[in-house]
PDB file of N, CA and C in Angstrom:
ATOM      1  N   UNK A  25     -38.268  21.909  37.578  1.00 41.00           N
ATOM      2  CA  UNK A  25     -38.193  23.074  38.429  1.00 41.00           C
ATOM      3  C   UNK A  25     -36.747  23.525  38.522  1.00 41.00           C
ATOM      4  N   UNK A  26     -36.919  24.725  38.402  1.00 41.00           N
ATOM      5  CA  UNK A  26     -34.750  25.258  38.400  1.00 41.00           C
ATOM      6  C   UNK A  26     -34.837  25.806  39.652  1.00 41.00           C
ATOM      7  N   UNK A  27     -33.514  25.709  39.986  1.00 47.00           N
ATOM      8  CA  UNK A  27     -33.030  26.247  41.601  1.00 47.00           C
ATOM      9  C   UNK A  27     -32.030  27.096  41.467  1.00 47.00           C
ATOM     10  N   UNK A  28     -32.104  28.401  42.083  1.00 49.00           N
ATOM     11  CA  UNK A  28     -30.892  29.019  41.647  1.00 49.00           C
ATOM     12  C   UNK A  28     -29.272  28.376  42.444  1.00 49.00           C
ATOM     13  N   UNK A  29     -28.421  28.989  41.616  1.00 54.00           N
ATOM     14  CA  UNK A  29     -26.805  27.979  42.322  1.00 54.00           C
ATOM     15  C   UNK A  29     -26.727  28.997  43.565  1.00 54.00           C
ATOM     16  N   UNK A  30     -26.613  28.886  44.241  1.00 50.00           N
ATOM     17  CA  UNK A  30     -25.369  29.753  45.304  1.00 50.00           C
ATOM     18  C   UNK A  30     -24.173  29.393  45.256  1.00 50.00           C
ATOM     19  N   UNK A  31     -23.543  30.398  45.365  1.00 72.00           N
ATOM     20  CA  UNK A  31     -22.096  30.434  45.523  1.00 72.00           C
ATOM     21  C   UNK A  31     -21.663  29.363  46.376  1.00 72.00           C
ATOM     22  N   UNK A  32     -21.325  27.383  46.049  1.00 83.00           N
ATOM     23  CA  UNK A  32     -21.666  26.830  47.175  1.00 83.00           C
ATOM     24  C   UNK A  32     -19.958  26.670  47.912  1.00 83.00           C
ATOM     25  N   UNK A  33     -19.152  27.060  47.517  1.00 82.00           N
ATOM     26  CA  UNK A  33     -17.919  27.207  48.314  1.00 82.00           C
ATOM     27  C   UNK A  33     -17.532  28.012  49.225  1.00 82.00           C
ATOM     28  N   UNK A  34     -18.845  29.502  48.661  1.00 82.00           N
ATOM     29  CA  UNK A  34     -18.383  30.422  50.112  1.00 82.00           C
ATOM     30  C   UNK A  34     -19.488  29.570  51.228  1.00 82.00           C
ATOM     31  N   UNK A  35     -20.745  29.332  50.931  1.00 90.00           N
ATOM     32  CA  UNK A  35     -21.828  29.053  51.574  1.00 90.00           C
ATOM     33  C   UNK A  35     -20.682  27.748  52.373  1.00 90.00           C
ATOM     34  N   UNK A  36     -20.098  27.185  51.406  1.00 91.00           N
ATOM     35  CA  UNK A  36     -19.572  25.390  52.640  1.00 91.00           C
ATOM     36  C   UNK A  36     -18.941  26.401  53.679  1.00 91.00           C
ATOM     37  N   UNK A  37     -17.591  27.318  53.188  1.00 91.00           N
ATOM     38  CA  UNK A  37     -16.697  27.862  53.936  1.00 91.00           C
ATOM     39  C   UNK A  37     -17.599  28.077  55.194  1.00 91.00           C
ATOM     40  N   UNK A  38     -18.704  28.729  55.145  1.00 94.00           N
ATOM     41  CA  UNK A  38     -19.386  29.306  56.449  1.00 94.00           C
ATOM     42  C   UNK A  38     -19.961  28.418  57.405  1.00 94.00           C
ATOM     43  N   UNK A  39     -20.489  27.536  56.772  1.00 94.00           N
ATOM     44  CA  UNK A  39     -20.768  25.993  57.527  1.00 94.00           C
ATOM     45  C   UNK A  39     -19.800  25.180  58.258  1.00 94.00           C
ATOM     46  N   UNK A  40     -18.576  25.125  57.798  1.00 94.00           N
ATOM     47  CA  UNK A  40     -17.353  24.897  57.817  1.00 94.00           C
ATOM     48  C   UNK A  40     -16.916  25.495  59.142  1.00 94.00           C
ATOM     49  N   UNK A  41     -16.826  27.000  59.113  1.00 94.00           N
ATOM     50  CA  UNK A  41     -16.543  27.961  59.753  1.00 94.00           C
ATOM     51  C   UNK A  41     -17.184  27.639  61.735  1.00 94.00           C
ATOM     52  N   UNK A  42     -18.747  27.237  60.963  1.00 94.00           N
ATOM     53  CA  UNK A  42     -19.315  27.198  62.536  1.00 94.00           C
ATOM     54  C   UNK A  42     -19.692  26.174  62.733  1.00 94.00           C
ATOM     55  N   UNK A  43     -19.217  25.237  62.133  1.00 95.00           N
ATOM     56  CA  UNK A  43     -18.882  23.532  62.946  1.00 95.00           C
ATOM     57  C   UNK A  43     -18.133  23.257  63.747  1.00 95.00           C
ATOM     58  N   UNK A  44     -17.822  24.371  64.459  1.00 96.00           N
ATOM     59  CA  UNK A  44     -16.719  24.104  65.721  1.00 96.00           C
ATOM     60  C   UNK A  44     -17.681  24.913  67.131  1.00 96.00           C
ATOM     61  N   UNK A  45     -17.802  23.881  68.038  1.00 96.00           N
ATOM     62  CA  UNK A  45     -18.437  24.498  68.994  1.00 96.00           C
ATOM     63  C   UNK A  45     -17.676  25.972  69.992  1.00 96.00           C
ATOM     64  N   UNK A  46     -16.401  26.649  69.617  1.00 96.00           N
ATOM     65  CA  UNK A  46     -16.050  27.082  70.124  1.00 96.00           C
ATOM     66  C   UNK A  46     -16.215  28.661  69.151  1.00 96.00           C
ATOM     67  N   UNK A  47     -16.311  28.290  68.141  1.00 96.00           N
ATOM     68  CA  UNK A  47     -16.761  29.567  67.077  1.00 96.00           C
ATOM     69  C   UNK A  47     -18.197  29.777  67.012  1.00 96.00           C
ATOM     70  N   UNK A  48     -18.859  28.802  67.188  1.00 95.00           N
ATOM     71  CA  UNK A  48     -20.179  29.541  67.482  1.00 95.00           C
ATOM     72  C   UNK A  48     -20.696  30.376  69.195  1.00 95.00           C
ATOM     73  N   UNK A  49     -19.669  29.873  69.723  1.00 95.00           N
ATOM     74  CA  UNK A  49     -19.799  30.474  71.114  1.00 95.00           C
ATOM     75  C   UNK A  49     -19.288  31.969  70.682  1.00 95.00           C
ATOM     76  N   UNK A  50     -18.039  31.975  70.306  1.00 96.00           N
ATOM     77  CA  UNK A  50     -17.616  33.597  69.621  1.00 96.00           C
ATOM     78  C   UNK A  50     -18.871  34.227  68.578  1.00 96.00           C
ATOM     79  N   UNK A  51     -19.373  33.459  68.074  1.00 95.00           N
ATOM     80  CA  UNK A  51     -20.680  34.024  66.941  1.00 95.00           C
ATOM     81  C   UNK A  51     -21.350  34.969  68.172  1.00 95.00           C
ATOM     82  N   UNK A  52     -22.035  34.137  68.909  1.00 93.00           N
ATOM     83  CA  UNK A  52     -23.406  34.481  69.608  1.00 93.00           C
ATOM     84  C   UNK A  52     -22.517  35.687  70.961  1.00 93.00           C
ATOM     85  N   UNK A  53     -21.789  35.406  71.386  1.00 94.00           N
ATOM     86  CA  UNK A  53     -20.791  36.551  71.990  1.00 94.00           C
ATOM     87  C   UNK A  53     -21.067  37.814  70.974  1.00 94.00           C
ATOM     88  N   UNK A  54     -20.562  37.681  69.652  1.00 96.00           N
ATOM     89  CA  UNK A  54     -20.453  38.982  69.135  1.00 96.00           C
ATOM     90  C   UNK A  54     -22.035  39.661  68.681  1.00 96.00           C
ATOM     91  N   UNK A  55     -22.469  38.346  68.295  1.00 91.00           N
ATOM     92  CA  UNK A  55     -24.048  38.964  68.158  1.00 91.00           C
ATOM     93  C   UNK A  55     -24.817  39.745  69.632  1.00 91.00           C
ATOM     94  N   UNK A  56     -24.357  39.498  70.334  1.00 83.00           N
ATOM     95  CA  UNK A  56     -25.287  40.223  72.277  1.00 83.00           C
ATOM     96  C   UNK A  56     -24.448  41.848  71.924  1.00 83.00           C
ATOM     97  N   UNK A  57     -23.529  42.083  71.081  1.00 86.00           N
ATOM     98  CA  UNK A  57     -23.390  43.405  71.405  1.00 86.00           C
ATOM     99  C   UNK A  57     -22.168  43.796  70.772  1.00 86.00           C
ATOM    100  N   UNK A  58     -21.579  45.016  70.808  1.00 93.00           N
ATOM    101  CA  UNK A  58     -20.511  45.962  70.098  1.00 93.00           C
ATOM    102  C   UNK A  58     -19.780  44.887  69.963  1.00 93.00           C
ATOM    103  N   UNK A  59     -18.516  45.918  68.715  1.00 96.00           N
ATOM    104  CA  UNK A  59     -17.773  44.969  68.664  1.00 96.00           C
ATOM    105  C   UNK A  59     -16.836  44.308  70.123  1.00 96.00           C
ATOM    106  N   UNK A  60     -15.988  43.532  69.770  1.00 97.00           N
ATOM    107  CA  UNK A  60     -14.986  43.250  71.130  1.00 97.00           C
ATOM    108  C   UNK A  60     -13.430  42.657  70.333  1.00 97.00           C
ATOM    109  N   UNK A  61     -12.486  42.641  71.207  1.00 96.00           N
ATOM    110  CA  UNK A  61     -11.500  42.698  71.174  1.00 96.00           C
ATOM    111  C   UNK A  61     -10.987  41.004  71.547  1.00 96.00           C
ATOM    112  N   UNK A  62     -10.114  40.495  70.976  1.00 96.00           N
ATOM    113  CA  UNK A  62      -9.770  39.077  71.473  1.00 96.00           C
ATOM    114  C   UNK A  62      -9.384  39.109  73.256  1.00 96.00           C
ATOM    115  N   UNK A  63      -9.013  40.119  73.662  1.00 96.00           N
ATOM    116  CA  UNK A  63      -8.626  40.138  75.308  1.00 96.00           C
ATOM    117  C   UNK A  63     -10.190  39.758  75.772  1.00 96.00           C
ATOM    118  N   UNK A  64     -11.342  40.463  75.041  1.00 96.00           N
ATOM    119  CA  UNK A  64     -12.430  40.606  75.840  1.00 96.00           C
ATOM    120  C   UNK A  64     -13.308  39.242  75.510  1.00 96.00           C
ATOM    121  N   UNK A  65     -12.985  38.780  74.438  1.00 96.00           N
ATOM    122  CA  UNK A  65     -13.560  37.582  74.132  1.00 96.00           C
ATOM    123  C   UNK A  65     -13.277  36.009  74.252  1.00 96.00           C
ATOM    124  N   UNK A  66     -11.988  36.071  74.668  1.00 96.00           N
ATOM    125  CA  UNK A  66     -11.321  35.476  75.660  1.00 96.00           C
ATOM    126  C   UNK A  66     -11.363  35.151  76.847  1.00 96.00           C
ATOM    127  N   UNK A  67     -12.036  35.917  77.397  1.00 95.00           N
ATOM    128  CA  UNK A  67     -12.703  36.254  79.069  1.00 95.00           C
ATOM    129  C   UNK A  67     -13.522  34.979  79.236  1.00 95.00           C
ATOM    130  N   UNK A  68     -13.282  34.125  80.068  1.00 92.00           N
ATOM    131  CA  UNK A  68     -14.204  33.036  80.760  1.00 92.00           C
ATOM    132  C   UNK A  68     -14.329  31.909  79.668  1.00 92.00           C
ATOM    133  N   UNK A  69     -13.413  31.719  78.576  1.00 92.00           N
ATOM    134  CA  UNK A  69     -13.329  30.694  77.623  1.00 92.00           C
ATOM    135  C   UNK A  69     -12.330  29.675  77.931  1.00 92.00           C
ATOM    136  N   UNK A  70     -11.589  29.551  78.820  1.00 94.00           N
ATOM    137  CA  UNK A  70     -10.379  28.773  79.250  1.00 94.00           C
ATOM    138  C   UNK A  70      -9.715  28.069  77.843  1.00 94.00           C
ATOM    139  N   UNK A  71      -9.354  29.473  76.986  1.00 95.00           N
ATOM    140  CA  UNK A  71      -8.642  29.232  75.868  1.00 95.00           C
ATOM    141  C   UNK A  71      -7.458  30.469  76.032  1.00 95.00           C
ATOM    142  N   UNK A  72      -6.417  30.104  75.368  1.00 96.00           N
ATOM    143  CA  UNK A  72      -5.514  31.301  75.323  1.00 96.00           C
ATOM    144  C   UNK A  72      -5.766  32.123  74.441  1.00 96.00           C
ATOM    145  N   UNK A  73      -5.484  33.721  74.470  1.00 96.00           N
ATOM    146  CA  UNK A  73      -5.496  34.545  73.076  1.00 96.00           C
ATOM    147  C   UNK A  73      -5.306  34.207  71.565  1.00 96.00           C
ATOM    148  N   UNK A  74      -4.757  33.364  71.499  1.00 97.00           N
ATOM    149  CA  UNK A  74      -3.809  33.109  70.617  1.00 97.00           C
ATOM    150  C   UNK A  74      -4.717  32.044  70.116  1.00 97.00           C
ATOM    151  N   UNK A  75      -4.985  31.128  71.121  1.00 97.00           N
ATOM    152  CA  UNK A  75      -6.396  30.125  70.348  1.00 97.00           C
ATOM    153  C   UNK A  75      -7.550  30.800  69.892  1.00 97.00           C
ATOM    154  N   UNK A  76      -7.825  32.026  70.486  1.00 97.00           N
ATOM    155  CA  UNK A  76      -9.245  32.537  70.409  1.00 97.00           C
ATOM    156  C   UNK A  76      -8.864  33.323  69.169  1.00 97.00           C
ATOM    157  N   UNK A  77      -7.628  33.591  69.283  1.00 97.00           N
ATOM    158  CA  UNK A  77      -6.978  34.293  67.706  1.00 97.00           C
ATOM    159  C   UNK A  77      -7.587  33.627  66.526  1.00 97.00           C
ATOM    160  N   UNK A  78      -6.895  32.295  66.594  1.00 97.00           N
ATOM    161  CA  UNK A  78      -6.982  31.432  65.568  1.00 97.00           C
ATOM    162  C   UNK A  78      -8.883  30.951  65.119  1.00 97.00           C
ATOM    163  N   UNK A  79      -9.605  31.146  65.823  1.00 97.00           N
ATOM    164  CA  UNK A  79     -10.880  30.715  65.413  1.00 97.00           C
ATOM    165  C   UNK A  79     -11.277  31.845  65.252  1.00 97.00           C
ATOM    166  N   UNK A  80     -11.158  33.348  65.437  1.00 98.00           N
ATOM    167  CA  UNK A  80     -11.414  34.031  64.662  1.00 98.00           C
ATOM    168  C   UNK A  80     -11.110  34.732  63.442  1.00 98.00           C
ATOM    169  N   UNK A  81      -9.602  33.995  63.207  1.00 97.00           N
ATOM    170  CA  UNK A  81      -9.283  34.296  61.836  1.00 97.00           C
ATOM    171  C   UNK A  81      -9.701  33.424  60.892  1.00 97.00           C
ATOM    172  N   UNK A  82     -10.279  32.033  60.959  1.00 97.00           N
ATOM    173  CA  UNK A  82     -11.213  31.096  60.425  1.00 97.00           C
ATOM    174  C   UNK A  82     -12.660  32.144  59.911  1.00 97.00           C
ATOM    175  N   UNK A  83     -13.500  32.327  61.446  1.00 97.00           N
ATOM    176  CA  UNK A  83     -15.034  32.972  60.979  1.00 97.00           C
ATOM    177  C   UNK A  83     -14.610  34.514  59.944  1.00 97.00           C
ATOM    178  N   UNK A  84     -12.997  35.426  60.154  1.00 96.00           N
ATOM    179  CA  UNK A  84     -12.845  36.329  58.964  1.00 96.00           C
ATOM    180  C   UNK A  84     -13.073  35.686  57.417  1.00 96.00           C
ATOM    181  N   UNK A  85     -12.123  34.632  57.865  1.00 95.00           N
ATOM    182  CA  UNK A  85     -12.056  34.029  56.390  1.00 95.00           C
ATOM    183  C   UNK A  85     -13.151  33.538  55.874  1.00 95.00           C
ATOM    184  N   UNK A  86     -14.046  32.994  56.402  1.00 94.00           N
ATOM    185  CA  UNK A  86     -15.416  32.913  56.369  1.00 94.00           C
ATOM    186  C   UNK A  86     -16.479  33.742  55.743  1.00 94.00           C
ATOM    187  N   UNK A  87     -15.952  35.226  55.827  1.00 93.00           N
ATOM    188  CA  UNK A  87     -16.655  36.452  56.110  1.00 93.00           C
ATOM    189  C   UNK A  87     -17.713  36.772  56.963  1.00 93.00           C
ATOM    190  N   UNK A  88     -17.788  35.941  57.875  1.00 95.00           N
ATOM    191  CA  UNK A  88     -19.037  35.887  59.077  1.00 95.00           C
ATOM    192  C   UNK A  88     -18.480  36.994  60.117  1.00 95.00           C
ATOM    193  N   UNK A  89     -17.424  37.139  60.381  1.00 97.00           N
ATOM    194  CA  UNK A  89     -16.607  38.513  61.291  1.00 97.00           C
ATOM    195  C   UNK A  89     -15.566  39.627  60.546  1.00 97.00           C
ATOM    196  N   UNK A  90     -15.021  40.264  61.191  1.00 96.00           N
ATOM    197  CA  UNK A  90     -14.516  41.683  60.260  1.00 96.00           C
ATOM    198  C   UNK A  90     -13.503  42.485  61.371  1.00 96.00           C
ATOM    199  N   UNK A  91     -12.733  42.600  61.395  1.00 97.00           N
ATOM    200  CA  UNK A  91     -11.870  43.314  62.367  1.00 97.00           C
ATOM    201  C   UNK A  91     -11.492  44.822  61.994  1.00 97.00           C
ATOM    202  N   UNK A  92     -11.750  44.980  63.118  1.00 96.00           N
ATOM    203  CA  UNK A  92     -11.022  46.573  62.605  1.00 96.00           C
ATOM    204  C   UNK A  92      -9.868  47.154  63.718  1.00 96.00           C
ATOM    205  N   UNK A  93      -8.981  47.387  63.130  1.00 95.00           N
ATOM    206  CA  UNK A  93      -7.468  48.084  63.739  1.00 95.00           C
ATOM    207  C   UNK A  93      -8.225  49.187  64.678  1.00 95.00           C
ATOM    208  N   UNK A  94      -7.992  49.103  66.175  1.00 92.00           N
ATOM    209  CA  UNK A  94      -8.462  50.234  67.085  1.00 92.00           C
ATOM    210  C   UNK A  94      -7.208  50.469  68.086  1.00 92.00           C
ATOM    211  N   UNK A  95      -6.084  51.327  67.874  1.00 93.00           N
ATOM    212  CA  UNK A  95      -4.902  51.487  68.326  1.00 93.00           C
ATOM    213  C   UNK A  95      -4.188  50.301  68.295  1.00 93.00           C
ATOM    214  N   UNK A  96      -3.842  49.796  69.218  1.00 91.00           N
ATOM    215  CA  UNK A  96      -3.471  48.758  68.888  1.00 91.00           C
ATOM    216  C   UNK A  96      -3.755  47.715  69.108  1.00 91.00           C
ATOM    217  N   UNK A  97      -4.987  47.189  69.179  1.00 93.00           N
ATOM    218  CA  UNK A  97      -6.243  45.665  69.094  1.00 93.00           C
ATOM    219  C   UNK A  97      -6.881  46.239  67.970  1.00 93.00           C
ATOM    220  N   UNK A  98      -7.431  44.528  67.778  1.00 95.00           N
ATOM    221  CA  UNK A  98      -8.469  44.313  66.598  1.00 95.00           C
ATOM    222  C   UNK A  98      -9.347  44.220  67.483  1.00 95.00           C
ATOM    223  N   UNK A  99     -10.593  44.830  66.756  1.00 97.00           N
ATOM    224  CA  UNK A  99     -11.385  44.897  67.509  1.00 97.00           C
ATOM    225  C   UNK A  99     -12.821  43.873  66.489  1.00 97.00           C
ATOM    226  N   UNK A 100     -13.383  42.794  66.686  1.00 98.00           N
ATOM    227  CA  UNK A 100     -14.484  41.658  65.893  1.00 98.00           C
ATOM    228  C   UNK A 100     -15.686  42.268  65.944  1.00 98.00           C
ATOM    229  N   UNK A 101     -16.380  42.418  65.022  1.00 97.00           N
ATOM    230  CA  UNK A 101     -17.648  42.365  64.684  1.00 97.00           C
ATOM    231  C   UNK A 101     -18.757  41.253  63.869  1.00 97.00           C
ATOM    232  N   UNK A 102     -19.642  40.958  63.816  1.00 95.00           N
ATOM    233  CA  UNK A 102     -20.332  40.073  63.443  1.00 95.00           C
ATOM    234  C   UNK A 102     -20.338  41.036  61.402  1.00 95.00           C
ATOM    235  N   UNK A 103     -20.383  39.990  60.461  1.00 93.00           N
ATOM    236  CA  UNK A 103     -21.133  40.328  59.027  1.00 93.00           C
ATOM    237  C   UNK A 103     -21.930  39.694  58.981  1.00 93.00           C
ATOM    238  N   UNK A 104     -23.257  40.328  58.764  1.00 90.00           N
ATOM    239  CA  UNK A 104     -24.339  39.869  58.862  1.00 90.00           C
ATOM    240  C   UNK A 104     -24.219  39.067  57.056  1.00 90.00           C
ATOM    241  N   UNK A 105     -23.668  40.239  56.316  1.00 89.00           N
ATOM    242  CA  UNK A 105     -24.002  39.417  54.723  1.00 89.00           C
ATOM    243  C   UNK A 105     -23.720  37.950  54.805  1.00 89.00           C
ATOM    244  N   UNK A 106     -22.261  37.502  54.988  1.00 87.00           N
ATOM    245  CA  UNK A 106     -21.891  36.084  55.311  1.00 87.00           C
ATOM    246  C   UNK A 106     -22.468  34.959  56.248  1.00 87.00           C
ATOM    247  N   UNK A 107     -23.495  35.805  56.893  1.00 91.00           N
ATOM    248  CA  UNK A 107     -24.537  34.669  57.792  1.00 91.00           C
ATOM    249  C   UNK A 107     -25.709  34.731  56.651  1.00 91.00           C
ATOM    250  N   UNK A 108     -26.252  35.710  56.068  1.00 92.00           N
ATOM    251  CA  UNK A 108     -27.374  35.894  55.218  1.00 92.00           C
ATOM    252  C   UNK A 108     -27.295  35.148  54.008  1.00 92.00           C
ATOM    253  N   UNK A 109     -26.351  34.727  53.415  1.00 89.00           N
ATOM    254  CA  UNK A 109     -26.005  34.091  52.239  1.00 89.00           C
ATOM    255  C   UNK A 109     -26.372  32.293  52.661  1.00 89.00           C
ATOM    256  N   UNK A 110     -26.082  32.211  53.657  1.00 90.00           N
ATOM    257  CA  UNK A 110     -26.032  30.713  54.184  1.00 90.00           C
ATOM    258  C   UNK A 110     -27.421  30.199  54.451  1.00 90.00           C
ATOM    259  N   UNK A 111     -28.145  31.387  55.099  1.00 92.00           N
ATOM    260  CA  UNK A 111     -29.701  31.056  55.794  1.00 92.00           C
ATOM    261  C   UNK A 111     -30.196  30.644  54.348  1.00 92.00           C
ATOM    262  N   UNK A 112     -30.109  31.627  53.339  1.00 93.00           N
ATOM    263  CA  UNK A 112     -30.814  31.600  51.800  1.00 93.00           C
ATOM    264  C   UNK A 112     -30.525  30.317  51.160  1.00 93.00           C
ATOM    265  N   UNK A 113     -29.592  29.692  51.327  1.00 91.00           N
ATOM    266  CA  UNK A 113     -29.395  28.521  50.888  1.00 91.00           C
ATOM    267  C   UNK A 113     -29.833  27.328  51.871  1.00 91.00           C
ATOM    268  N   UNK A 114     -30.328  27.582  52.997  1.00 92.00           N
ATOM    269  CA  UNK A 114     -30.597  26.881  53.698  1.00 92.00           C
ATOM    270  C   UNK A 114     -31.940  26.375  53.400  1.00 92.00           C
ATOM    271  N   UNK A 115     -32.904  27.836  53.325  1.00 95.00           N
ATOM    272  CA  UNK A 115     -33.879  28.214  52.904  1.00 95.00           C
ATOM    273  C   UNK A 115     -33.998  27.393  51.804  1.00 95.00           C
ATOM    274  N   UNK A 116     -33.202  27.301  50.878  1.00 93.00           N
ATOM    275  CA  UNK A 116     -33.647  27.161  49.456  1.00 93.00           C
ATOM    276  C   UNK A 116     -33.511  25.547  49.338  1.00 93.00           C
ATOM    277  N   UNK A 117     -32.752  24.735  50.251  1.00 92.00           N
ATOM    278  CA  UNK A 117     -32.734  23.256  50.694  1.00 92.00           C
ATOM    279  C   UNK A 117     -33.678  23.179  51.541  1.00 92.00           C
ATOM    280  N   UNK A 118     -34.463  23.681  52.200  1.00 95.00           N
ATOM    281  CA  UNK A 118     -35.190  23.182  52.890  1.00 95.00           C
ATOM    282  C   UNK A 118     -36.642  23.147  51.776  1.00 95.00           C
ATOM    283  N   UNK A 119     -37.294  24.308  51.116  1.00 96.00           N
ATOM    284  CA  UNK A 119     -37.392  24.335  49.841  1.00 96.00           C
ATOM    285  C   UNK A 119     -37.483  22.868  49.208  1.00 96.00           C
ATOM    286  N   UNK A 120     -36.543  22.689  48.714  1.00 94.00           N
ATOM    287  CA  UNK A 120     -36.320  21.133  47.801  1.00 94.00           C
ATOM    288  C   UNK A 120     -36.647  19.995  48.560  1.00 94.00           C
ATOM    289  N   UNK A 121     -36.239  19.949  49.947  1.00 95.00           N
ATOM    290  CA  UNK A 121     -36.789  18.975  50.821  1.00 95.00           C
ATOM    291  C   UNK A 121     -38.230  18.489  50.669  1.00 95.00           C
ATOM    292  N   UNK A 122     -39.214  19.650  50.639  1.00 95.00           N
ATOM    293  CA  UNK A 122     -39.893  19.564  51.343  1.00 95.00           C
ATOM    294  C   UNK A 122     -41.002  19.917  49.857  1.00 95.00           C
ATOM    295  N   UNK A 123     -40.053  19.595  48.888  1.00 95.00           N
ATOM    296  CA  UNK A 123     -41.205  19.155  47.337  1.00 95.00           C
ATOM    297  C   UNK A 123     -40.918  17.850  47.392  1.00 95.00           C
ATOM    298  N   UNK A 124     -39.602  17.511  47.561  1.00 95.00           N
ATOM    299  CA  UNK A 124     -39.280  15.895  47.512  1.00 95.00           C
ATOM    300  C   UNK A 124     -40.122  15.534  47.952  1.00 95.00           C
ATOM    301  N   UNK A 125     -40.515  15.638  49.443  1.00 95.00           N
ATOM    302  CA  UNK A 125     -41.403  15.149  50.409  1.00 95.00           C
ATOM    303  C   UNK A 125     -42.688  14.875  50.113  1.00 95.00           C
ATOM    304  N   UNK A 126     -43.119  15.810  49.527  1.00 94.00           N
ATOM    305  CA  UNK A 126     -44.646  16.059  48.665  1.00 94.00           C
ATOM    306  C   UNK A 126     -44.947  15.164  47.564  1.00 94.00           C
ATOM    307  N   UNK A 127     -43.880  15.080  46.585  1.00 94.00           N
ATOM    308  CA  UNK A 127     -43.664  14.084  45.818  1.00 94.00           C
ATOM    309  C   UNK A 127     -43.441  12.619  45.585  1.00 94.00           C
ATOM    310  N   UNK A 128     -42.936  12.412  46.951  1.00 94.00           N
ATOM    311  CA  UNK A 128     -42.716  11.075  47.716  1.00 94.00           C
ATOM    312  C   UNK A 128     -44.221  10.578  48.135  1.00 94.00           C
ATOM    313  N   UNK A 129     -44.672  12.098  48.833  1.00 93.00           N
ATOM    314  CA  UNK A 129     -46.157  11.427  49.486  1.00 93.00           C
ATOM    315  C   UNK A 129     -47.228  11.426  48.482  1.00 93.00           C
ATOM    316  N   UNK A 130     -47.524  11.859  47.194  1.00 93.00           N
ATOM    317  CA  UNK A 130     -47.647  11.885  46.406  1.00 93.00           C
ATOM    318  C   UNK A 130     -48.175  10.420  45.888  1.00 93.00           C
ATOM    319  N   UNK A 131     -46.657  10.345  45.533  1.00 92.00           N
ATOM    320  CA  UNK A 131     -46.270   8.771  44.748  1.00 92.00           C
ATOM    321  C   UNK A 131     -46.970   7.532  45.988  1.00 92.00           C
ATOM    322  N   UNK A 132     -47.008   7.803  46.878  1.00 92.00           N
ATOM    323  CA  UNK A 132     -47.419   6.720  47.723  1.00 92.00           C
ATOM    324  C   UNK A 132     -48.861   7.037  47.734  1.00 92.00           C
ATOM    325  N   UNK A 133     -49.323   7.590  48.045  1.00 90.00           N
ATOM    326  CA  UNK A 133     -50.722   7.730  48.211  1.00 90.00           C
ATOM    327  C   UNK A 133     -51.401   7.844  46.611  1.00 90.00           C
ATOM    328  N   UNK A 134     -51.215   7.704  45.300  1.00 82.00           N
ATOM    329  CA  UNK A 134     -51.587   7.342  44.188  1.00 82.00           C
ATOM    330  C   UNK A 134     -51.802   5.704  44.086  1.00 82.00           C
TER     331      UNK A 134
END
């Protein structure tokens, strides 16, 4: 059976990305609504700007967020492509799991 490759270095990067419990709190923040600004996302995190800076220049690099210059703040948005790439491979391991599994139960019950 062939499996297609994914790209698996951007796919780790994103895994990578939201193995920190403080970036997935910024994920699900940006997913409830418009974009926001590090002042606003900062709000009730008992982190400084500058920390909340730094884990969102991780999920950019990631491509899971996207900033855009709005006078003078960046203003974060969620990329959906860079979450969508990850589910598909998730998908596609869970997939393989779950022939293994079949195959395992298979072999035992023969």
């Amino acid at each position: 059976m062939s499996h297609p490759r994914a790209d698996t270095s951007s796919v780790a990067s994103v895994f990578a990305a939201l193995g920190d419990p403080t970036r997935l709190a910024l994920l699900s923040r940006l997913a409830d609504g418009p974009a926001q600004s590090v002042v606003e996302l900062t709000r009730g995190t008992g982190l400084t700007r500058q920390g909340i800076s730094k884990h969102l220049a991780v999920l950019e690099e990631a491509g899971v967020v996207s900033s855009t210059r709005v006078g003078r703040e960046s203003r974060f948005a969620i990329q959906p492509a860079g979450l969508t790439e990850a589910s598909r491979y998730l998908e596609r391991a869970s997939r393989q799991w779950d022939d293994a599994a079949a195959r395992l139960r298979a072999l035992v019950e023969d």
